[in-house]
XYZ file of C-alpha atoms in Angstrom:
737
model
C -49.038 -58.319 14.580
C -50.138 -61.671 15.835
C -53.544 -61.454 14.467
C -52.064 -60.285 10.948
C -49.410 -63.097 10.981
C -52.236 -65.812 11.825
C -54.444 -64.409 9.268
C -51.972 -64.035 6.370
C -50.301 -67.492 7.162
C -53.775 -69.503 7.325
C -55.128 -67.892 4.232
C -51.807 -68.711 2.071
C -51.734 -72.380 3.800
C -55.459 -72.895 2.640
C -54.881 -71.590 -0.962
C -51.735 -73.031 -1.297
C -53.007 -76.725 -0.042
C -56.015 -76.409 -2.248
C -54.175 -75.282 -5.516
C -51.593 -77.879 -5.027
C -53.913 -80.827 -4.359
C -55.760 -79.812 -7.495
C -52.850 -79.952 -9.253
C -51.431 -83.298 -8.042
C -54.943 -84.489 -8.922
C -54.370 -82.967 -12.417
C -51.255 -84.517 -13.057
C -52.613 -87.991 -12.317
C -55.419 -87.420 -14.613
C -52.824 -86.232 -17.455
C -50.510 -89.218 -16.628
C -53.345 -91.710 -17.158
C -54.015 -90.199 -20.369
C -51.008 -92.339 -21.909
C -51.657 -95.763 -22.974
C -51.509 -98.639 -21.053
C -48.211 -100.265 -19.766
C -48.618 -103.221 -16.950
C -44.981 -103.899 -16.770
C -44.369 -101.708 -14.204
C -45.802 -103.397 -11.320
C -43.624 -106.429 -10.916
C -41.194 -107.097 -7.677
C -42.694 -104.159 -5.396
C -40.244 -104.793 -2.548
C -37.463 -104.824 -5.123
C -38.889 -101.262 -6.333
C -39.133 -99.660 -3.166
C -35.307 -100.782 -2.309
C -34.482 -98.908 -5.457
C -36.115 -95.846 -4.596
C -34.578 -95.808 -1.281
C -31.312 -96.407 -2.489
C -31.312 -93.970 -5.190
C -32.877 -91.172 -3.045
C -30.805 -91.795 0.059
C -27.786 -92.785 -1.657
C -28.160 -90.189 -4.428
C -26.584 -92.793 -6.758
C -26.655 -90.548 -9.789
C -26.329 -87.025 -8.428
C -23.093 -88.088 -6.090
C -21.531 -88.685 -9.265
C -21.264 -84.645 -9.921
C -18.942 -84.427 -6.691
C -20.174 -81.254 -5.097
C -23.176 -80.846 -6.558
C -24.540 -84.148 -5.480
C -23.560 -83.542 -2.119
C -25.154 -80.302 -2.230
C -28.448 -81.742 -3.710
C -28.457 -84.408 -1.049
C -28.903 -82.080 1.742
C -31.568 -79.906 0.046
C -33.302 -83.088 -0.755
C -32.960 -84.543 2.648
C -33.891 -81.159 4.290
C -36.791 -80.401 1.992
C -38.635 -83.830 3.572
C -37.021 -84.155 7.197
C -37.476 -80.409 8.318
C -41.420 -80.595 7.371
C -41.761 -80.550 11.273
C -40.407 -77.106 11.442
C -43.245 -75.966 9.505
C -45.643 -77.375 11.956
C -43.690 -75.825 14.724
C -44.112 -72.567 12.896
C -47.502 -72.889 12.700
C -47.637 -73.272 16.601
C -45.780 -70.416 17.085
C -48.123 -68.033 15.675
C -50.379 -68.872 18.392
C -47.618 -68.935 21.290
C -44.424 -67.806 20.335
C -43.113 -70.045 22.975
C -44.468 -73.140 21.314
C -42.480 -76.267 20.864
C -43.475 -79.720 19.272
C -44.902 -82.339 21.882
C -42.381 -84.804 22.812
C -39.398 -84.040 20.581
C -39.402 -80.262 20.618
C -37.216 -80.177 23.858
C -35.392 -83.234 22.922
C -31.486 -82.260 22.429
C -31.136 -84.947 19.430
C -34.113 -83.091 17.570
C -32.822 -79.677 17.869
C -29.135 -80.556 16.946
C -30.494 -82.382 13.842
C -32.768 -79.221 12.878
C -29.653 -77.158 13.344
C -27.394 -79.516 11.333
C -29.780 -80.024 8.582
C -31.133 -76.726 8.404
C -27.784 -75.239 7.923
C -26.515 -77.707 5.431
C -29.643 -77.496 3.268
C -29.308 -73.507 3.386
C -25.571 -73.911 2.527
C -26.317 -76.574 -0.182
C -29.107 -74.604 -2.195
C -26.430 -71.611 -1.907
C -23.864 -73.708 -3.574
C -26.399 -74.582 -6.372
C -27.429 -71.353 -6.869
C -23.813 -69.961 -7.379
C -23.101 -73.044 -9.673
C -26.491 -71.932 -11.738
C -25.019 -68.552 -11.731
C -21.267 -69.527 -13.025
C -23.103 -71.726 -15.508
C -25.676 -69.163 -17.128
C -26.560 -69.619 -21.086
C -25.829 -66.295 -21.406
C -22.364 -66.837 -20.448
C -21.507 -70.476 -21.369
C -24.048 -70.719 -24.600
C -24.839 -74.162 -25.575
C -22.003 -75.671 -23.282
C -24.437 -74.741 -20.217
C -26.179 -77.467 -19.144
C -29.002 -75.214 -18.353
C -29.526 -73.866 -21.912
C -32.852 -74.152 -22.543
C -34.185 -74.580 -18.950
C -37.029 -72.372 -17.600
C -34.701 -70.174 -15.739
C -37.294 -68.232 -13.658
C -39.001 -71.656 -12.278
C -35.123 -72.777 -11.305
C -34.456 -69.304 -9.498
C -37.854 -69.266 -7.711
C -37.609 -72.860 -6.468
C -33.957 -72.319 -5.249
C -34.582 -68.710 -3.766
C -37.823 -70.250 -1.889
C -35.397 -73.000 -0.416
C -32.882 -70.579 0.549
C -35.626 -68.277 2.103
C -37.080 -70.908 4.074
C -33.578 -72.252 5.194
C -32.456 -68.474 6.696
C -36.395 -68.396 8.233
C -35.359 -71.754 10.234
C -32.242 -70.628 11.577
C -33.596 -67.188 12.480
C -36.440 -68.833 14.421
C -33.874 -70.996 16.000
C -31.916 -67.891 17.135
C -35.040 -65.960 18.376
C -35.997 -69.038 20.234
C -33.065 -69.133 22.222
C -33.068 -65.616 22.842
C -36.795 -65.870 24.338
C -35.447 -68.720 26.378
C -32.772 -66.359 27.762
C -30.071 -68.404 26.829
C -26.835 -66.377 27.551
C -23.866 -68.939 26.954
C -23.212 -71.615 24.423
C -26.000 -74.318 24.644
C -25.516 -77.590 22.212
C -29.282 -77.030 22.014
C -28.412 -74.263 19.727
C -25.448 -75.974 18.002
C -25.034 -73.356 15.029
C -27.418 -70.685 15.450
C -26.099 -69.616 19.023
C -24.576 -66.500 17.397
C -27.901 -65.294 16.387
C -29.134 -66.150 19.817
C -26.205 -64.012 21.092
C -27.058 -61.221 18.417
C -30.766 -60.756 20.239
C -29.528 -60.862 23.633
C -30.883 -57.793 25.757
C -33.714 -57.400 22.935
C -37.146 -56.844 24.944
C -39.439 -59.656 25.461
C -42.157 -58.106 23.392
C -40.029 -57.578 20.499
C -38.667 -61.098 20.294
C -42.237 -62.562 20.361
C -43.311 -60.148 17.636
C -40.340 -61.325 15.299
C -40.883 -64.854 16.212
C -44.461 -64.109 14.772
C -42.758 -62.273 11.807
C -40.402 -65.173 11.035
C -43.164 -67.972 11.599
C -45.340 -65.990 9.064
C -42.520 -65.589 6.466
C -41.744 -69.208 6.549
C -45.251 -70.258 6.224
C -45.899 -67.964 3.527
C -42.985 -68.584 1.556
C -43.595 -72.377 1.782
C -47.334 -72.084 0.536
C -46.472 -69.287 -1.867
C -44.414 -72.084 -3.667
C -47.657 -74.271 -3.368
C -49.481 -71.802 -5.071
C -46.871 -71.390 -7.668
C -46.684 -74.959 -8.486
C -50.509 -75.527 -8.168
C -51.126 -73.216 -10.776
C -48.204 -74.686 -13.045
C -48.705 -78.575 -13.003
C -45.872 -78.890 -15.800
C -43.307 -77.126 -13.689
C -40.929 -80.007 -13.356
C -38.320 -78.360 -11.662
C -40.703 -78.121 -8.586
C -42.870 -81.280 -8.978
C -39.874 -83.568 -9.516
C -39.221 -83.654 -5.848
C -42.479 -85.888 -5.381
C -42.931 -87.303 -9.017
C -39.491 -88.397 -8.685
C -40.146 -91.412 -6.235
C -42.944 -92.656 -8.560
C -40.690 -92.361 -11.639
C -37.925 -94.353 -9.867
C -40.507 -96.955 -8.593
C -42.072 -97.547 -11.846
C -38.795 -97.547 -13.832
C -38.688 -100.329 -16.455
C -35.842 -102.482 -15.104
C -37.437 -104.381 -11.777
C -34.062 -104.968 -10.650
C -33.382 -101.520 -10.454
C -31.021 -101.158 -13.533
C -31.251 -98.405 -16.055
C -33.239 -98.421 -19.109
C -30.052 -99.287 -21.455
C -29.481 -102.556 -23.285
C -32.518 -103.927 -24.680
C -35.041 -102.038 -26.512
C -38.639 -102.607 -25.400
C -40.904 -104.751 -27.701
C -43.282 -102.638 -29.731
C -46.639 -102.478 -27.962
C -50.085 -101.407 -28.738
C -52.578 -100.633 -25.758
C -49.674 -102.340 -23.428
C -49.783 -105.528 -25.289
C -46.549 -106.486 -27.839
C -47.823 -106.491 -31.147
C -47.771 -109.648 -33.037
C -46.337 -108.903 -36.291
C -47.582 -112.053 -37.849
C -51.303 -111.224 -37.276
C -51.354 -107.611 -35.671
C -54.639 -106.340 -34.528
C -56.812 -104.302 -36.955
C -56.742 -101.327 -34.639
C -52.913 -101.676 -33.494
C -50.895 -98.683 -33.054
C -47.351 -98.977 -34.457
C -45.089 -96.475 -32.875
C -46.103 -92.947 -31.424
C -47.546 -90.321 -33.560
C -49.716 -88.553 -30.997
C -48.506 -87.813 -27.229
C -51.121 -89.897 -26.094
C -49.715 -93.007 -27.467
C -46.649 -93.048 -25.170
C -47.368 -95.187 -22.092
C -48.575 -93.540 -18.764
C -44.986 -93.941 -17.702
C -43.850 -91.950 -20.665
C -46.059 -88.898 -19.454
C -44.951 -89.710 -16.058
C -41.065 -89.221 -17.497
C -41.799 -85.997 -19.109
C -43.483 -84.607 -15.885
C -40.788 -85.713 -13.691
C -37.885 -83.893 -15.783
C -36.245 -81.303 -13.521
C -34.506 -79.723 -16.251
C -31.056 -80.002 -14.701
C -29.397 -80.853 -18.146
C -27.162 -83.917 -17.190
C -28.386 -85.582 -20.095
C -27.788 -82.629 -22.298
C -24.210 -82.017 -21.228
C -23.545 -85.741 -21.785
C -25.246 -85.849 -25.136
C -22.857 -86.228 -28.445
C -25.406 -84.693 -30.808
C -25.804 -81.636 -28.636
C -22.008 -81.318 -27.827
C -21.521 -81.235 -31.927
C -23.607 -78.442 -32.516
C -26.996 -80.682 -33.700
C -30.407 -79.833 -32.448
C -30.999 -82.664 -30.107
C -30.684 -82.146 -26.386
C -32.439 -84.864 -24.697
C -33.586 -82.384 -22.001
C -35.458 -80.044 -24.570
C -37.219 -83.157 -26.372
C -38.409 -83.846 -22.945
C -39.182 -80.776 -21.738
C -41.136 -79.888 -25.545
C -43.101 -83.541 -24.821
C -44.343 -82.284 -21.494
C -45.378 -78.823 -22.345
C -47.298 -80.387 -25.603
C -49.002 -83.057 -23.212
C -50.249 -80.511 -20.714
C -51.411 -78.170 -23.435
C -53.195 -80.836 -25.310
C -54.492 -82.452 -21.922
C -58.162 -80.729 -21.807
C -58.698 -81.905 -25.399
C -57.683 -85.547 -24.183
C -59.200 -85.371 -20.590
C -62.641 -84.385 -22.689
C -62.620 -87.874 -24.642
C -60.444 -86.507 -27.693
C -58.351 -88.301 -29.821
C -57.803 -89.211 -33.425
C -57.679 -93.033 -34.841
C -54.798 -93.976 -37.120
C -56.620 -92.510 -40.234
C -56.736 -88.864 -38.442
C -60.283 -89.163 -37.805
C -61.798 -87.226 -34.589
C -63.251 -90.045 -32.187
C -64.962 -87.473 -29.816
C -68.290 -85.926 -30.326
C -68.707 -82.160 -30.847
C -70.663 -82.327 -27.429
C -67.542 -83.715 -25.638
C -65.507 -80.917 -27.038
C -67.691 -77.966 -26.622
C -65.876 -76.914 -23.677
C -62.395 -77.757 -24.370
C -60.271 -74.215 -24.838
C -59.385 -73.261 -27.916
C -55.648 -73.435 -27.349
C -56.245 -77.096 -26.316
C -57.940 -77.705 -29.499
C -55.186 -75.921 -31.566
C -52.469 -78.147 -29.914
C -54.307 -81.216 -30.591
C -53.874 -80.249 -34.337
C -49.923 -80.176 -34.050
C -48.112 -83.144 -35.685
C -45.818 -84.903 -33.018
C -42.904 -84.788 -35.736
C -42.568 -82.003 -38.119
C -40.730 -78.800 -38.855
C -41.505 -75.589 -37.327
C -43.165 -74.515 -40.468
C -45.578 -77.656 -39.780
C -46.227 -76.443 -36.306
C -44.388 -79.866 -35.124
C -43.350 -80.543 -31.889
C -40.456 -82.655 -32.396
C -38.371 -81.645 -35.394
C -37.186 -84.545 -37.730
C -33.385 -83.374 -37.359
C -33.941 -83.759 -33.493
C -35.338 -87.114 -33.929
C -32.465 -88.510 -36.351
C -29.764 -86.928 -34.521
C -29.884 -89.337 -31.670
C -26.975 -92.247 -31.615
C -28.939 -94.154 -28.946
C -25.629 -94.087 -26.895
C -27.368 -93.940 -23.384
C -25.515 -91.074 -22.052
C -28.722 -89.500 -21.484
C -30.312 -92.686 -19.547
C -27.216 -93.008 -17.745
C -27.046 -89.598 -16.388
C -30.879 -88.819 -15.547
C -31.143 -88.643 -11.715
C -35.017 -89.304 -12.084
C -34.641 -92.464 -14.517
C -36.413 -90.723 -17.762
C -36.047 -93.227 -20.365
C -35.143 -91.149 -23.332
C -34.082 -93.834 -25.680
C -37.252 -95.781 -25.714
C -39.263 -92.557 -26.203
C -37.081 -91.542 -29.235
C -37.106 -95.160 -30.745
C -41.084 -95.372 -30.302
C -41.425 -92.058 -32.324
C -38.965 -93.364 -34.990
C -40.977 -96.411 -35.317
C -44.201 -94.425 -36.388
C -42.119 -92.390 -38.982
C -40.641 -95.560 -40.445
C -43.131 -98.288 -40.407
C -46.399 -95.924 -41.151
C -45.056 -92.855 -42.490
C -41.738 -94.277 -44.391
C -40.299 -91.000 -43.571
C -36.535 -91.182 -42.633
C -33.165 -90.139 -43.818
C -32.805 -91.642 -47.746
C -29.673 -92.894 -47.348
C -30.776 -95.413 -44.503
C -32.999 -96.824 -46.961
C -30.440 -98.294 -48.847
C -29.327 -100.084 -45.519
C -32.765 -101.376 -44.905
C -33.041 -102.767 -48.518
C -29.701 -104.492 -48.296
C -30.660 -106.345 -45.271
C -33.982 -107.189 -46.941
C -32.500 -108.678 -49.965
C -28.877 -110.062 -48.759
C -29.197 -109.944 -44.899
C -26.168 -107.364 -44.405
C -26.186 -103.498 -44.761
C -23.687 -103.807 -47.706
C -25.816 -105.854 -49.630
C -22.782 -108.085 -50.398
C -23.292 -111.765 -51.631
C -24.018 -114.354 -48.517
C -20.792 -116.010 -49.697
C -18.563 -112.953 -48.856
C -19.364 -114.007 -45.293
C -16.535 -116.429 -45.546
C -13.860 -114.600 -47.333
C -12.059 -113.915 -43.876
C -12.007 -117.443 -43.324
C -9.958 -118.035 -46.356
C -7.651 -114.977 -45.832
C -6.958 -116.544 -42.333
C -5.878 -119.803 -43.672
C -3.939 -118.115 -46.352
C -2.133 -115.923 -43.901
C -1.792 -118.535 -41.097
C -2.945 -121.734 -42.242
C -5.250 -121.945 -39.294
C -8.940 -123.232 -40.361
C -11.841 -122.136 -38.856
C -14.701 -124.601 -38.751
C -18.339 -123.970 -39.801
C -20.506 -125.578 -37.153
C -22.746 -128.302 -38.243
C -20.393 -128.744 -41.187
C -16.718 -129.171 -39.964
C -17.459 -129.823 -36.367
C -20.151 -131.264 -34.231
C -21.960 -128.843 -32.107
C -21.229 -131.068 -28.960
C -17.379 -130.292 -29.345
C -17.911 -126.565 -29.599
C -16.956 -124.356 -26.652
C -17.954 -121.139 -28.070
C -19.932 -120.234 -31.116
C -18.309 -117.101 -32.916
C -20.943 -114.648 -33.899
C -18.851 -112.854 -36.451
C -21.530 -110.103 -37.314
C -21.932 -108.339 -40.597
C -18.893 -105.729 -40.148
C -16.532 -108.397 -38.855
C -17.139 -110.837 -41.631
C -17.380 -107.857 -44.680
C -15.707 -104.733 -43.648
C -11.926 -104.621 -44.265
C -11.011 -102.930 -40.957
C -13.324 -105.044 -38.691
C -11.912 -107.894 -40.407
C -8.596 -107.499 -39.127
C -10.300 -107.830 -35.614
C -11.915 -110.910 -36.792
C -8.711 -112.568 -37.665
C -6.999 -111.666 -34.859
C -9.532 -112.719 -32.420
C -9.901 -116.237 -34.326
C -5.887 -116.636 -34.332
C -6.279 -115.944 -30.359
C -8.722 -118.511 -30.002
C -6.605 -120.816 -31.922
C -3.731 -120.203 -29.884
C -5.504 -120.730 -26.579
C -6.544 -123.701 -27.765
C -10.222 -122.852 -27.750
C -12.583 -125.005 -29.407
C -14.971 -122.721 -31.754
C -16.923 -122.546 -34.519
C -18.706 -119.988 -36.979
C -22.137 -120.146 -38.890
C -20.757 -119.075 -41.894
C -23.260 -118.249 -44.479
C -26.085 -119.063 -41.883
C -25.288 -115.931 -40.158
C -27.447 -112.756 -41.154
C -27.585 -109.282 -39.454
C -28.997 -109.359 -35.805
C -31.304 -106.572 -36.552
C -29.582 -103.844 -34.290
C -29.654 -100.997 -36.845
C -32.872 -101.521 -38.381
C -34.472 -102.009 -34.847
C -32.848 -98.715 -33.355
C -33.841 -96.837 -36.704
C -37.571 -97.746 -36.121
C -38.186 -100.829 -38.517
C -39.268 -103.166 -35.795
C -40.937 -105.321 -38.505
C -37.403 -106.061 -40.057
C -35.973 -106.594 -36.715
C -38.477 -108.806 -36.045
C -38.110 -110.942 -39.053
C -34.075 -110.996 -38.984
C -34.466 -111.685 -35.042
C -36.483 -114.671 -35.674
C -34.268 -116.263 -38.504
C -31.422 -115.944 -36.269
C -32.953 -117.262 -33.145
C -34.155 -120.448 -35.077
C -30.757 -120.798 -36.682
C -28.806 -120.391 -33.273
C -31.248 -122.924 -31.689
C -30.765 -125.347 -34.347
C -26.948 -125.066 -34.503
C -26.774 -125.483 -30.866
C -29.158 -127.702 -30.170
C -26.705 -130.430 -29.040
C -24.116 -128.180 -27.880
C -23.631 -128.705 -23.782
C -24.238 -124.980 -23.256
C -25.646 -122.223 -25.713
C -22.542 -120.357 -25.279
C -21.974 -117.527 -27.872
C -18.808 -115.033 -28.270
C -19.125 -111.771 -30.164
C -16.700 -109.030 -31.348
C -19.361 -106.656 -32.013
C -21.039 -104.894 -29.156
C -23.967 -104.344 -30.929
C -24.456 -108.249 -32.010
C -23.560 -108.811 -28.266
C -26.261 -106.468 -27.172
C -28.917 -107.772 -29.310
C -28.551 -111.593 -28.926
C -28.102 -111.360 -25.183
C -30.620 -108.881 -24.519
C -32.976 -108.617 -27.049
C -33.362 -112.205 -28.470
C -34.670 -113.335 -25.298
C -37.972 -111.293 -26.483
C -38.102 -113.806 -29.542
C -37.649 -116.799 -27.689
C -33.665 -117.051 -28.003
C -31.858 -117.670 -24.640
C -28.317 -117.553 -24.880
C -25.209 -117.185 -23.190
C -23.314 -114.509 -24.641
C -19.945 -112.786 -23.701
C -18.169 -110.165 -25.793
C -14.668 -110.974 -27.136
C -12.875 -108.793 -24.461
C -14.162 -110.793 -21.700
C -13.085 -114.020 -23.176
C -9.681 -112.814 -24.088
C -9.102 -111.622 -20.268
C -10.418 -114.689 -18.781
C -7.986 -116.660 -21.415
C -4.883 -114.810 -20.132
C -5.833 -114.885 -16.606
C -5.958 -118.759 -17.097
C -2.724 -118.529 -18.695
C -3.712 -119.862 -22.208
C -2.596 -116.648 -23.658
C 0.895 -114.753 -22.884
C 1.205 -111.433 -23.613
C 5.261 -111.100 -23.954
C 6.176 -109.040 -26.752
C 6.382 -105.269 -26.176
C 3.984 -102.920 -27.901
C 5.633 -99.509 -27.411
C 3.588 -96.453 -27.106
C 0.965 -94.271 -25.509
C -2.529 -95.755 -25.802
C -5.771 -94.430 -25.113
C -8.942 -96.584 -25.139
C -12.351 -95.328 -26.478
C -15.247 -97.130 -24.657
C -18.005 -98.424 -27.007
C -21.555 -97.335 -25.808
C -23.096 -100.863 -26.287
C -20.312 -102.463 -24.589
C -19.945 -99.829 -21.717
C -22.974 -97.973 -20.855
C -25.470 -100.373 -22.446
C -23.936 -103.525 -20.921
C -21.175 -102.170 -18.111
C -18.064 -103.846 -19.601
C -15.337 -101.660 -18.857
C -12.870 -103.688 -16.967
C -11.711 -106.458 -19.502
C -10.482 -104.377 -22.557
C -8.499 -102.002 -19.838
C -7.132 -105.389 -18.331
C -6.154 -106.935 -21.521
C -4.439 -103.298 -22.416
C -2.814 -103.436 -18.947
C -1.279 -106.971 -19.597
C 0.448 -105.986 -22.657
C 4.063 -105.195 -21.908
C 5.223 -101.589 -23.177
C 1.660 -100.089 -23.519
C 1.129 -96.643 -21.601
C -2.448 -96.211 -20.824
C -4.154 -92.921 -20.483
C -7.837 -92.235 -20.256
C -9.736 -89.635 -22.355
C -11.340 -86.922 -20.362
C -14.549 -88.592 -21.016
C -14.560 -92.055 -20.486
C -16.170 -95.106 -18.908
C -19.847 -94.094 -17.643
C -19.281 -90.862 -19.278
C -17.691 -91.919 -22.430
C -18.133 -90.044 -25.450
C -20.167 -91.986 -28.580
C -18.222 -92.667 -31.906
C -21.544 -91.501 -33.781
C -22.434 -94.933 -35.265
C -24.784 -96.175 -32.801
C -28.722 -95.652 -33.533
C -28.529 -96.753 -37.162
C -26.345 -93.433 -37.561
C -23.534 -95.606 -39.128
C -25.795 -95.469 -42.503
C -26.711 -91.783 -42.001
C -24.651 -88.880 -43.083
C -24.005 -86.126 -40.561
C -25.038 -82.707 -42.270
C -25.406 -80.478 -39.212
C -22.532 -79.475 -36.783
C -19.411 -80.787 -36.042
C -18.937 -84.889 -37.000
C -19.121 -86.832 -33.627
C -16.310 -89.271 -34.613
C -14.100 -86.023 -35.173
C -15.154 -84.681 -31.828
C -14.100 -87.881 -29.951
C -10.536 -88.199 -32.139
C -9.839 -84.527 -31.151
C -10.104 -85.274 -27.459
C -8.189 -88.600 -28.249
C -5.321 -86.290 -29.976
C -5.343 -84.015 -27.134
C -3.441 -86.995 -25.191
C -0.695 -87.153 -28.307
C -1.096 -90.964 -28.222
C 0.478 -93.758 -30.527
C -2.296 -96.113 -30.526
C -6.209 -95.369 -30.137
C -7.872 -98.605 -29.226
C -11.517 -99.844 -28.955
C -13.582 -103.238 -29.209
C -16.076 -102.525 -31.632
C -16.266 -102.576 -35.359
C -18.467 -99.430 -35.691
C -16.084 -97.630 -33.437
C -12.941 -99.071 -35.299
C -14.515 -97.627 -38.646
C -15.658 -94.326 -37.493
C -12.852 -93.512 -35.396
C -10.274 -94.756 -38.319
C -12.206 -92.435 -40.958
C -11.698 -89.631 -38.595
C -7.693 -90.387 -38.085
C -7.085 -90.644 -41.589
C -8.554 -87.488 -42.107
C -6.544 -85.879 -39.591
C -3.444 -87.107 -41.092
C -4.259 -85.972 -44.444
C -4.594 -82.570 -42.698
C -1.186 -82.920 -40.902
C -3.103 -82.543 -37.580
C -1.892 -86.486 -36.495
C 1.075 -88.322 -36.359
C 1.475 -90.632 -39.542
C 2.171 -93.633 -37.245
C -1.060 -93.259 -35.154
C -2.972 -96.378 -35.568
C -6.395 -97.402 -34.746
C -6.926 -100.723 -33.476
C -9.022 -103.318 -31.454
C -7.540 -104.673 -28.343
C -7.756 -108.027 -29.983
C -4.898 -106.758 -32.692
C -3.042 -105.262 -29.691
C -2.998 -108.656 -27.887
C -2.297 -110.637 -30.931
C 0.820 -108.646 -31.617
C 1.964 -109.180 -28.054
C 1.279 -112.996 -27.976
C 2.688 -113.958 -31.236
C 6.097 -115.883 -30.517
C 7.603 -114.460 -33.648
C 10.723 -112.109 -33.274
C 9.577 -108.705 -33.332
C 11.777 -108.033 -36.620
C 9.530 -110.770 -38.443
C 6.137 -109.615 -37.091
C 3.871 -107.782 -38.969
C 3.149 -104.382 -37.631
C -0.414 -103.937 -36.600
C -2.062 -101.418 -39.376
C -4.390 -98.816 -38.757
């Protein structure tokens, strides 16, 4: 028995180690096929701290309650119990073998007992959760829909088997030692010790050989399996995750949200005024992704947290962030032999490798290299165009991913090529782009129309809003109010603009606007993929803002649109524009705290607040709007099921505001249905895009008789103004939906 156990174990160990090492080297080579990216190496100490924090604290996983706790024990047990594998090798040669120094140390033995048991229980919990949420039962609602089921179950049952072997060996060790009464060394395994009491010495020895062999064989059979499946993310993520987190985009450990990365070619930002002749615009081939992108694809564990939170997937659209990443991973590894042999095509589609270089490349890899990255199933495409254009860039996928995959950056990179090189994008978005190029706003309205709301406000209230540099000196201005295209031109958003301006006037804040000098920040064209138009609009705005605020003591800007807020604060620094930017809800909360705004008039009703994605997830502003609502007398706030970090998109982000929804349920309808489940009197938000999308859906529900006629959709600024106004309630105009 001993000889058989030794031979089988050692053979399995050698094969498993060799194959796993070969696969690890192959993964490294595949990742290296991606393009250069030198931005991932700064602040190494901070990056190490981030890895330690995210792994030991399980900062993402623990948001999922019992799943996070169970996974923590599995992850910690996988690495911390490696010495039990060493011990098993020793037991093959001597059944009474114990690790030198710590083998008989009570602390080590109790640690093995506790972690071994909790790891086993943890994986059992995860198995049960997976079985309860099988796609065969839950369909698209299962976060495991589309995941490679056999790989996941194989990994889970491997860990379960190893855990059982650890505890069985502990029990057999105690029985072999002759333990006959409870001993802290066998804190949890004592019942197993007792079960083998009286068993013959030779039998116990042979059982130890058997279970030591089982533990080793299960472990290295797993190594063999992942060795012949280098794209098996559900297994490899436990190694690659550390690297993926270390090399994440933000050096300070933040998620890859807020700003988009500049458009690069061969790792360097593209100079749009004088691009290099060989510059690659966007991503049209998998090797155009950076090496970090390939590492992202390799690391995906197929857990489906991104999928479960995705507004597109939840409304019947073909986009699943998980399936997109999996498709790119499988394509990258299928194409890898061709790329590693030197294969590749230039922007004109001409093969760069010689026939000699490609002569040994498998036919399957050559065929994979011919597939278009973006294309329909009939075209053999990897990513369907409907998948690419369904994304709202809400950030839910990036926020939820436990291994820091940067989904939005990859999606926008693919969009950039489609828009800038192929001119292939939803036709209705073309109208928006043309209007921005010609008029500087998505609706194509005349520039002078940006001041219409100013005239309306003066007529309604007598308040005059000054234009900086014309009516007021920059040195006198506390805040430059960036109104934004929607705030200046869209009728529903203009109500927010006027309410905010009136509140600033009431609070005695010195503010001014740019008026006709303002133009679109470029948020929508950038997320659509038209980086050139963003650069053009952004450079113009940065120049305008720098000139307008040159003499201001602080370059301080306030914006009512989260998209403008995000672009000016987070993306204009890429263009040389460095400004202090806050959202209007942050300023209003500050003014309330200072006593400059006093909400006194009751606004009766049940209210629910919708988190705008670009205010919440992308910029972590959750508290100010809720505090404002909390200060308004009469309001009873109730949160929707999906709120704050798990808030559900309105459907307008990622330039979707300008594209028709033709597949599945409308995202704004899904969100309003969630709000209506609370039977509210008011749905509030803090974004003009959200205001428009939610209003449209609510009005549709009213027409169907599915919503109360008095239900209104308003910005928090409108609510605050209604409460701050000193007019008697009878004379005050009600807030309109």
